[in-house]
mmCIF file of C-alpha atoms and ligand atoms in Angstrom:
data_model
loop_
_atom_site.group_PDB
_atom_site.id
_atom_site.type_symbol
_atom_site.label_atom_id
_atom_site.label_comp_id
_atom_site.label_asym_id
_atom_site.label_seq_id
_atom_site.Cartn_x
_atom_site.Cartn_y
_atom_site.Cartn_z
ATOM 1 C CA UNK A 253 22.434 -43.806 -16.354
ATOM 2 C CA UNK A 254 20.197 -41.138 -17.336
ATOM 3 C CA UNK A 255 21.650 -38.030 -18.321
ATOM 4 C CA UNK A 256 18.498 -36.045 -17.773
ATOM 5 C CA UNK A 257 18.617 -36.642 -14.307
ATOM 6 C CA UNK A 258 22.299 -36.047 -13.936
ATOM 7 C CA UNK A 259 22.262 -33.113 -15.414
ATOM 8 C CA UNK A 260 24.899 -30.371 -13.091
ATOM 9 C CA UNK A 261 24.531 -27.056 -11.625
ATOM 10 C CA UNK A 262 21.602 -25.015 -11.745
ATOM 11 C CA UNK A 263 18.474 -27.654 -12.693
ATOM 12 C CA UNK A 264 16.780 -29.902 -10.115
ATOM 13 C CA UNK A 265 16.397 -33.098 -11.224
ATOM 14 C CA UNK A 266 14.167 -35.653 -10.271
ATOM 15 C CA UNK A 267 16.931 -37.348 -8.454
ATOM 16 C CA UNK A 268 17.705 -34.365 -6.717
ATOM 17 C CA UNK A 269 14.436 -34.278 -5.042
ATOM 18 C CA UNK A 270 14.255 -37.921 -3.865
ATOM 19 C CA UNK A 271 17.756 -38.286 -2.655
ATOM 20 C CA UNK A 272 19.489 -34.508 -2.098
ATOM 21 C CA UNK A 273 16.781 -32.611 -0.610
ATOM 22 C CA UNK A 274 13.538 -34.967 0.325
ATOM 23 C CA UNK A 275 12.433 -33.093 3.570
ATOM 24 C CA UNK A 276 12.426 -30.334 1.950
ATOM 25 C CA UNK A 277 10.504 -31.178 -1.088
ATOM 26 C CA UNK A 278 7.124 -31.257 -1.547
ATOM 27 C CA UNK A 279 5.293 -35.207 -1.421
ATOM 28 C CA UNK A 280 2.432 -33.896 -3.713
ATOM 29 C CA UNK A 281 1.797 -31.312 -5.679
ATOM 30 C CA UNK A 282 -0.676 -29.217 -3.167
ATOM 31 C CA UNK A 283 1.669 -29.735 -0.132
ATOM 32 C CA UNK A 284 2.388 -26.359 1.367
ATOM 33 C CA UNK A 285 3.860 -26.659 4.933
ATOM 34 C CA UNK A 286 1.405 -24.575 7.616
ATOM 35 C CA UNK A 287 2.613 -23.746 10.891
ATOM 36 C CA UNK A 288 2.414 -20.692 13.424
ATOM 37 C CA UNK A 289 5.418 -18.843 14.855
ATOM 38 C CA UNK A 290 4.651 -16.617 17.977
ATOM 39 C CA UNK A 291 0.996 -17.041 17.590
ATOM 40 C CA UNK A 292 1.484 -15.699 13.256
ATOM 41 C CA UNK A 293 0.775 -17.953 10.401
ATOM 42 C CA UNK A 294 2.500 -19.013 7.970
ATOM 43 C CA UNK A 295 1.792 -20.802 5.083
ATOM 44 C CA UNK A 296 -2.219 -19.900 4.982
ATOM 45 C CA UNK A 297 -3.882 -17.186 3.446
ATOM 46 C CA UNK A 298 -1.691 -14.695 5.692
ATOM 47 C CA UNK A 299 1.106 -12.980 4.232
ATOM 48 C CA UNK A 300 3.407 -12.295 7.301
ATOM 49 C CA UNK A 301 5.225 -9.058 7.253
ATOM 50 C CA UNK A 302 8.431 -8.354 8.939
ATOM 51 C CA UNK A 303 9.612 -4.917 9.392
ATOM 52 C CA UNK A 304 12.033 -2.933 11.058
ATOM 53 C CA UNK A 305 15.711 -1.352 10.630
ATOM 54 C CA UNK A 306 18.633 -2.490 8.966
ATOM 55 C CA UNK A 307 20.347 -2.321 12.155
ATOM 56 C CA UNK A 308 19.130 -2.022 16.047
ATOM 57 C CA UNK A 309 21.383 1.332 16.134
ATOM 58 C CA UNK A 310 19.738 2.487 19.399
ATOM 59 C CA UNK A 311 17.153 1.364 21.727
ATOM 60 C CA UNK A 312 15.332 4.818 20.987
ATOM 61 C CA UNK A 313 15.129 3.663 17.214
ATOM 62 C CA UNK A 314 14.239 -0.030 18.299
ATOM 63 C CA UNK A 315 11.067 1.286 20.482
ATOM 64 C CA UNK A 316 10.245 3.378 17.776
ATOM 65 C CA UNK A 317 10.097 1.184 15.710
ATOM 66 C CA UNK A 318 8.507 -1.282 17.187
ATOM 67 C CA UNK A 319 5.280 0.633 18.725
ATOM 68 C CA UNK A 320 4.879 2.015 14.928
ATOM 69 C CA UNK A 321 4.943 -0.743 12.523
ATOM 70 C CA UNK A 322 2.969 -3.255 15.112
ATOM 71 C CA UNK A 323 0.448 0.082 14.888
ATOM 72 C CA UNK A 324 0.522 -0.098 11.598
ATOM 73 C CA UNK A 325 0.376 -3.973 10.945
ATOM 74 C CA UNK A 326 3.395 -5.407 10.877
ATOM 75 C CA UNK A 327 3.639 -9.356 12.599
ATOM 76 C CA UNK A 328 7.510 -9.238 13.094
ATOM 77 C CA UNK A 329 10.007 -6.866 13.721
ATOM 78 C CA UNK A 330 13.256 -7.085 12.122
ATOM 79 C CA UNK A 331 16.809 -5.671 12.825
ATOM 80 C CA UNK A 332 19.989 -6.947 13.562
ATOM 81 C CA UNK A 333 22.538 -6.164 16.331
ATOM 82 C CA UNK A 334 25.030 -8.468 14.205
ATOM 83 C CA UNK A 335 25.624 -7.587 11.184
ATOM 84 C CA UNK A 336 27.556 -8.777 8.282
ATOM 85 C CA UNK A 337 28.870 -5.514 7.499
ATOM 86 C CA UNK A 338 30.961 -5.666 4.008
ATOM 87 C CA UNK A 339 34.078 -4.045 4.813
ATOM 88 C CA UNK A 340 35.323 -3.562 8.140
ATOM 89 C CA UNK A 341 36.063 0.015 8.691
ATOM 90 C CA UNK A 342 33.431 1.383 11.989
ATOM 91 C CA UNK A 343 32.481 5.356 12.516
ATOM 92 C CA UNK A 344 31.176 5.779 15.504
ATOM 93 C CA UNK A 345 27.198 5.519 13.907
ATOM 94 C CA UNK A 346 28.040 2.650 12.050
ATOM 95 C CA UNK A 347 29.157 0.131 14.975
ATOM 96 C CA UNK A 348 26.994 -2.841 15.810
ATOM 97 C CA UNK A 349 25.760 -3.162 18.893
ATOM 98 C CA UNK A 350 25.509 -6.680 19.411
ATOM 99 C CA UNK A 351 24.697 -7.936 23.505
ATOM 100 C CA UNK A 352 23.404 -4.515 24.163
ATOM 101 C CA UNK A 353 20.922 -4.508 20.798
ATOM 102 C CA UNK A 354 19.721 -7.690 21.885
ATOM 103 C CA UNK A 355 18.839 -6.204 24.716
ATOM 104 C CA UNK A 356 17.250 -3.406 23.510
ATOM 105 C CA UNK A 357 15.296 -5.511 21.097
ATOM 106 C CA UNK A 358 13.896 -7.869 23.866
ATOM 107 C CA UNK A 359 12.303 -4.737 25.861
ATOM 108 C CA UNK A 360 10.822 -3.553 22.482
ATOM 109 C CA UNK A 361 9.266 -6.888 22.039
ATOM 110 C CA UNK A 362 7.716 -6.845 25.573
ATOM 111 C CA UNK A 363 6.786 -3.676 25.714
ATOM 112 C CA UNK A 364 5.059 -3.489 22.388
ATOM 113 C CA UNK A 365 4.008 -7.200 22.233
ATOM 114 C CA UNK A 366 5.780 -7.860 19.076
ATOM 115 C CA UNK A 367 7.678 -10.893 17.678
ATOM 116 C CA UNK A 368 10.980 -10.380 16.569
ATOM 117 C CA UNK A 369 13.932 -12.123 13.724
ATOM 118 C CA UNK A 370 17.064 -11.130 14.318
ATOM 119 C CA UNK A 371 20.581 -12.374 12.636
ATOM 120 C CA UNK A 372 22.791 -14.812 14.080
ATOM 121 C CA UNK A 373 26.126 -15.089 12.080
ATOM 122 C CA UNK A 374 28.201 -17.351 15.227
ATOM 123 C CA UNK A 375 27.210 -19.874 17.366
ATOM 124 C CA UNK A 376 28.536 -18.591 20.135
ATOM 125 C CA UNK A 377 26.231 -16.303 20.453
ATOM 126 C CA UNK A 378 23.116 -18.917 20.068
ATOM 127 C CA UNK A 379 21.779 -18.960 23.470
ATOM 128 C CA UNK A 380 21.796 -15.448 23.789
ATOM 129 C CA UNK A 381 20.014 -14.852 20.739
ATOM 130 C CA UNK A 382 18.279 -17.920 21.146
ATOM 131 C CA UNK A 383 16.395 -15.892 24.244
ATOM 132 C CA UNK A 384 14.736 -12.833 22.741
ATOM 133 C CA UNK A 385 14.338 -13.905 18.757
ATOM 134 C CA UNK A 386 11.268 -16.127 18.193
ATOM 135 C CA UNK A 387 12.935 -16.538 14.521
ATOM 136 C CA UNK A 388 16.524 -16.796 13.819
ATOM 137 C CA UNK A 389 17.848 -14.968 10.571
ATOM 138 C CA UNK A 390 20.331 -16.459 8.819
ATOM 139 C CA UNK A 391 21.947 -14.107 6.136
ATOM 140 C CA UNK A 392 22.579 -14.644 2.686
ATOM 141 C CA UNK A 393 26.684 -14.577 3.397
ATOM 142 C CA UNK A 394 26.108 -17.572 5.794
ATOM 143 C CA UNK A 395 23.377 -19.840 4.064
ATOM 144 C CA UNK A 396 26.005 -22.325 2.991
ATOM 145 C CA UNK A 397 27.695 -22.308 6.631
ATOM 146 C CA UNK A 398 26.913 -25.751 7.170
ATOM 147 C CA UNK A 399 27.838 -26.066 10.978
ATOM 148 C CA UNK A 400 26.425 -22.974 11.580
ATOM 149 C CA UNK A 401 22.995 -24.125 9.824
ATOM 150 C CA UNK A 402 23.602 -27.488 11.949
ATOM 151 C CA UNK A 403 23.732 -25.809 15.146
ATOM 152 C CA UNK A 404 20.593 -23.020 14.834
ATOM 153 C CA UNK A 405 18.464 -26.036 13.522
ATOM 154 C CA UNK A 406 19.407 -28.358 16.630
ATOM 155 C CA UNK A 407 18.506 -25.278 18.991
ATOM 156 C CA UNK A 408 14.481 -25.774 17.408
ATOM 157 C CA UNK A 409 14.008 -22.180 17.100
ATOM 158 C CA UNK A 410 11.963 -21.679 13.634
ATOM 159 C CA UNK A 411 14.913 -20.374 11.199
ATOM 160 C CA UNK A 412 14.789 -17.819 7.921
ATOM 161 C CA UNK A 413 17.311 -18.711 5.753
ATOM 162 C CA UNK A 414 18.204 -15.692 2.945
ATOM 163 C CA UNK A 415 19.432 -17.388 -0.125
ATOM 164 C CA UNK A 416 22.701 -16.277 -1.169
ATOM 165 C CA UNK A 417 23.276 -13.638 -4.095
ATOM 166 C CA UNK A 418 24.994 -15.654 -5.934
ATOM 167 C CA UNK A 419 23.045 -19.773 -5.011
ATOM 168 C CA UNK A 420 20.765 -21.610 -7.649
ATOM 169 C CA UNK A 421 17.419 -22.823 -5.713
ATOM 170 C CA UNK A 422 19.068 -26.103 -5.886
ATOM 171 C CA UNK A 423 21.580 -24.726 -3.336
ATOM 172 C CA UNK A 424 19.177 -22.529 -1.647
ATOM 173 C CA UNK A 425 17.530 -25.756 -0.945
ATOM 174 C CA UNK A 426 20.155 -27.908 0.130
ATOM 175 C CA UNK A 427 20.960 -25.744 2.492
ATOM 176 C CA UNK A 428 17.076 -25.570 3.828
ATOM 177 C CA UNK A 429 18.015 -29.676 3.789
ATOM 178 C CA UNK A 430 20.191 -29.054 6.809
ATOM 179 C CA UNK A 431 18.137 -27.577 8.993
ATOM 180 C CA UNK A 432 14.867 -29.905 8.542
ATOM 181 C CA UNK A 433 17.569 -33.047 8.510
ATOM 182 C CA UNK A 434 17.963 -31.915 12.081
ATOM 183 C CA UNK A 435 14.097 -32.295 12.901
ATOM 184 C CA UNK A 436 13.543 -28.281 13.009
ATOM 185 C CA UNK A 437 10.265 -28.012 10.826
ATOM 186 C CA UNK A 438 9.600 -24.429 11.074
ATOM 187 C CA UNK A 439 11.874 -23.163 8.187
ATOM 188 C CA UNK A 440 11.261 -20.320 5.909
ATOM 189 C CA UNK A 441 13.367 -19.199 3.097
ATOM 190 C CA UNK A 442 14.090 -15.965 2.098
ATOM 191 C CA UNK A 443 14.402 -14.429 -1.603
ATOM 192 C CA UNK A 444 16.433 -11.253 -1.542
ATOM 193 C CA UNK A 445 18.218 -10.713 -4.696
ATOM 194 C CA UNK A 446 21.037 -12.141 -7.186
ATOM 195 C CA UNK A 447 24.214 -10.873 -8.452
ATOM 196 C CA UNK A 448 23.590 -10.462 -12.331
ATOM 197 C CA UNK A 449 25.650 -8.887 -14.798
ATOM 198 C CA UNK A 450 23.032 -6.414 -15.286
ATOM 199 C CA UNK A 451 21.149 -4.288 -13.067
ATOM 200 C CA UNK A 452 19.546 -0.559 -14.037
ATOM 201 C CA UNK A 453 21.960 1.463 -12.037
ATOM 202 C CA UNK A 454 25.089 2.206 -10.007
ATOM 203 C CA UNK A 455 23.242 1.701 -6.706
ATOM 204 C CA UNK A 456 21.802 -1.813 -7.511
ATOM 205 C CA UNK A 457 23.785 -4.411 -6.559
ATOM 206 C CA UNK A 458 21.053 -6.956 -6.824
ATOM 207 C CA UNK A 459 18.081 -8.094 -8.885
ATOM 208 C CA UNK A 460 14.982 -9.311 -7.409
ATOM 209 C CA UNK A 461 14.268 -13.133 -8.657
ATOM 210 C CA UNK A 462 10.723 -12.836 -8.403
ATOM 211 C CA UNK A 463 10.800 -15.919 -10.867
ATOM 212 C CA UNK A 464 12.105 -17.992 -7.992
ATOM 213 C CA UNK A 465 9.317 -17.589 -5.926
ATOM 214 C CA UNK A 466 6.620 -19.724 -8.155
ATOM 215 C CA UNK A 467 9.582 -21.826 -9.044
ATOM 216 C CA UNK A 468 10.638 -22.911 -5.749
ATOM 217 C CA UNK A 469 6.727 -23.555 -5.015
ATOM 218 C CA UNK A 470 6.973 -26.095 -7.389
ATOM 219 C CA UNK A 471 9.827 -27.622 -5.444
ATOM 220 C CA UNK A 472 9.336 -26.956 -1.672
ATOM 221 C CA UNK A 473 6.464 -26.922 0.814
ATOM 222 C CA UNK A 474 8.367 -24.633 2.689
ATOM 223 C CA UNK A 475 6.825 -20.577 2.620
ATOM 224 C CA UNK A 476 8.972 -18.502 0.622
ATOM 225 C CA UNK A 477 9.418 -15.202 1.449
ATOM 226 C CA UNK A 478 10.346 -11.886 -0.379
ATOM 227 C CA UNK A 479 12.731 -9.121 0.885
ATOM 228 C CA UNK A 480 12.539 -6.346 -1.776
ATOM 229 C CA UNK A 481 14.345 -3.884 0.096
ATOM 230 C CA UNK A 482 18.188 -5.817 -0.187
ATOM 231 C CA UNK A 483 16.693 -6.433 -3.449
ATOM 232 C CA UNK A 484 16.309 -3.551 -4.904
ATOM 233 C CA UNK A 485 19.115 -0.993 -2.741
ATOM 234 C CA UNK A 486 16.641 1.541 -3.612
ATOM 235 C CA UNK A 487 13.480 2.957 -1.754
ATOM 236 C CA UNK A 488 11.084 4.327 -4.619
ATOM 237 C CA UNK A 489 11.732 0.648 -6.164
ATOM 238 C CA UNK A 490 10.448 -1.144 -2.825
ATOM 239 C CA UNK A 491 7.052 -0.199 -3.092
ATOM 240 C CA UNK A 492 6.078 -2.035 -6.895
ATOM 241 C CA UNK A 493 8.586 -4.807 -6.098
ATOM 242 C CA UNK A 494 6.704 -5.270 -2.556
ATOM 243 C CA UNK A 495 3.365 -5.786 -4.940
ATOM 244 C CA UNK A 496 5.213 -7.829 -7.514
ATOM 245 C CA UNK A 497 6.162 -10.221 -4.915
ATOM 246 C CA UNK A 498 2.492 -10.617 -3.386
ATOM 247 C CA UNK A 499 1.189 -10.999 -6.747
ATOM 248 C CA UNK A 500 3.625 -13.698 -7.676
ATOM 249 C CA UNK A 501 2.777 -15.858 -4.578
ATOM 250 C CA UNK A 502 5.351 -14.746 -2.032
ATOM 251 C CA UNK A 503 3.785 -16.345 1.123
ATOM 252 C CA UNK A 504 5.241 -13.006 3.331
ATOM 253 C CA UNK A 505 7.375 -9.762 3.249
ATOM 254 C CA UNK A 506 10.504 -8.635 4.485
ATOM 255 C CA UNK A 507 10.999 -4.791 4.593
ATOM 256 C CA UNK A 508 13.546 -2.341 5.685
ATOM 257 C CA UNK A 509 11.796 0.332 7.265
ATOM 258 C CA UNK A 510 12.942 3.669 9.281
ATOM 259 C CA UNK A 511 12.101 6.781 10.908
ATOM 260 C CA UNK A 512 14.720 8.700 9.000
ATOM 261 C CA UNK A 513 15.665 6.568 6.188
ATOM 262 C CA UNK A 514 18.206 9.249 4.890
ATOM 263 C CA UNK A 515 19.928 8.983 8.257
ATOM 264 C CA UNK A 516 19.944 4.926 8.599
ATOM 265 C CA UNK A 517 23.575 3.757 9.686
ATOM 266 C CA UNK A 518 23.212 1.208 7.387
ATOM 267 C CA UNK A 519 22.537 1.611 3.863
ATOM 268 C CA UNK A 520 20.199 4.608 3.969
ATOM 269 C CA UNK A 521 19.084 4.278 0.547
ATOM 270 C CA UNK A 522 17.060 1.230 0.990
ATOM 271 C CA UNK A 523 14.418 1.488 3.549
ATOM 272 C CA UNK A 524 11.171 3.249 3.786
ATOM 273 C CA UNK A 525 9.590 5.252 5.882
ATOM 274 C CA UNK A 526 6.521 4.640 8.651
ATOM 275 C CA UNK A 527 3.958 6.531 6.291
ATOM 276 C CA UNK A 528 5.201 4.690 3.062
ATOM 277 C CA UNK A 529 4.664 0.870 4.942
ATOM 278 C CA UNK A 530 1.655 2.388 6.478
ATOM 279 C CA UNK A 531 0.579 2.581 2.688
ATOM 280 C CA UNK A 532 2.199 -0.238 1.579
ATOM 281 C CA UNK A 533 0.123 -2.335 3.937
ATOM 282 C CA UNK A 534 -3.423 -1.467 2.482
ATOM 283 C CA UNK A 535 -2.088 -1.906 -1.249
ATOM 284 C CA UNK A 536 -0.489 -5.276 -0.306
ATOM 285 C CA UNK A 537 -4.220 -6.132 0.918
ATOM 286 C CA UNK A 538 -5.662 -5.185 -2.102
ATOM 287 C CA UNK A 539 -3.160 -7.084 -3.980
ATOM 288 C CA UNK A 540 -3.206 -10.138 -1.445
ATOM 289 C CA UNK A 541 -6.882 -10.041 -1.945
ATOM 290 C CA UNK A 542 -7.006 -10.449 -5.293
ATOM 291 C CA UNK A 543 -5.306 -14.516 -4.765
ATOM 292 C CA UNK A 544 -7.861 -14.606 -1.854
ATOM 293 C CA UNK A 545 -5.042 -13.686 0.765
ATOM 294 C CA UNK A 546 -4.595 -10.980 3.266
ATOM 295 C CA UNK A 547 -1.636 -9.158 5.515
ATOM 296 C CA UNK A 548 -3.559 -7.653 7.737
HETATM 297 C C1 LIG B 875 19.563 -8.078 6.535
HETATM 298 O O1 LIG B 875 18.450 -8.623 6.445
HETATM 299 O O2 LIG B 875 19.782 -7.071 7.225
HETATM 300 C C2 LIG B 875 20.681 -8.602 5.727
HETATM 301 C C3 LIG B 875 21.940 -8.365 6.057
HETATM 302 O O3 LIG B 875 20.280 -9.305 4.660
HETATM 303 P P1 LIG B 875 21.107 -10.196 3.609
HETATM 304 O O4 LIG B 875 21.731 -11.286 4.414
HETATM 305 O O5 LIG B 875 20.035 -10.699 2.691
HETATM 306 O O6 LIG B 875 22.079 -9.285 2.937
HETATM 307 MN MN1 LIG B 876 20.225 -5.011 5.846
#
């Protein structure tokens, strides 16, 4: 037996990639899956960039939302009408709003011609979800629900999965295993920040692993996104770790954005505002530009 390759917990070994996770892996060293979601590509010299709210609080905020950032270059919208909300206390601004957010985010997405990701955290609401999201997110708290992975892979819908806070890549890809074992080959994963003993201040919870994103390259074909905004907790950080991310290969963007950010019902610290992305957007394209990519 050789130890090298047997070697537990955090390291990939070459084992690992023939036996645990071989859909998943890459078959040569330039494979980079390419497909196109809703017309968007991924895995090319785009960078896809999701935006939207924390939460679908309202339909008001939703169309907002949506007729803004497509204005100002986003490819998806995000925002969820499940959430995995950490403790389980509700005020009245802070409720989801589940079958009726769905709702709200389908007429956005007609009405302003936009692609949309929301979460899905049970199956039981798959079919419903299923109708309006042309990408299903699943959130770092579920990315080692196994039947739950099972299930949104057998529906074919192209899936995000967020890798936990607290999973090595070698888990973060396992769990990708799943859903391509299941013939779903539309797959993206989704780097949003680790649990470390240090961070730089009360607010952060998380640290951005921009080192995974060239290191699970070297694994996976799969694109590998980068969500600085759960990252980071904090909006003046969002910005420079938006650019860090493009500049260390991140093949698209997750970002938390808002009308009122101060006012979000969900962790109002985090997200930016439509004249920061507007911004954002034409320094990610100089920094995109620069690997010979683009976002917009
Ligand atoms: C989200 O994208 O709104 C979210 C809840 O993310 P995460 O699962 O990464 O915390
Ligand atoms: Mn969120």
């Amino acid at each position: 037996m050789k130890l090298e390759n047997k070697f537990p917990g955090k390291d990939i070994s070459q084992e690992d990639i023939k036996t645990k996770f071989p859909l998943v892996a890459k078959k040569n060293k330039n494979h980079k899956s390419q497909f196109k979601i809703s017309g968007v590509e991924f895995g090319s010299k785009l960078v896809p960039i999701f935006a939207g709210p924390n939460m679908i609080e309202s339909e008001k905020l939703i169309m907002n939302c949506a007729k803004n950032l497509k204005k100002a270059g986003a490819h998806f919208l995000r925002g969820g009408a499940f959430k995995p909300l950490t403790f389980p206390y509700r005020s009245e601004k802070y409720t989801e709003t589940r079958e009726e957010g769905i709702k709200w985010l389908k007429k956005a997405k007609h009405e302003f011609g936009i692609p949309v990701i929301t979460e899905i955290m049970e199956e039981k609401y798959l079919d419903l979800i299923c109708d309006t999201a042309d990408i299903l997110q699943i959130g770092s708290r579920n990315m080692q629900n196994f039947p739950l992975l099972t299930e949104c892979a057998k529906s074919g819908k192209p899936i995000m999965l967020k890798r936990h806070y607290g999973a090595s890549l070698r888990d973060w890809l396992g769990a990708a295993e799943y859903l391509m074992v299941e013939g779903n080959h539309k797959i993206i994963l989704c780097e949003r920040g680790v649990s470390v003993p240090h961070t730089h201040r009360s607010t952060s919870r998380f640290l951005l692993d921009l080192q995974v994103i060239p290191a699970a390259q070297e694994i996976t074909h799969l694109p590998i996104v980068s969500d600085p905004s759960h990252a980071t907790f904090w909006r003046n950080w969002v910005s420079p770790m938006t650019l860090a991310s493009i500049a260390a290969g991140a093949d698209g963007i997750m970002l938390e954005v808002h009308p009122d950010p101060e006012n979000s019902a969900v962790d109002p610290l985090q997200p930016i505002d439509f004249k920061t992305f507007t911004n954002l957007i034409k320094k990610m394209n100089d920094v995109a530009k620069v690997l010979g990519k683009h976002v917009s």
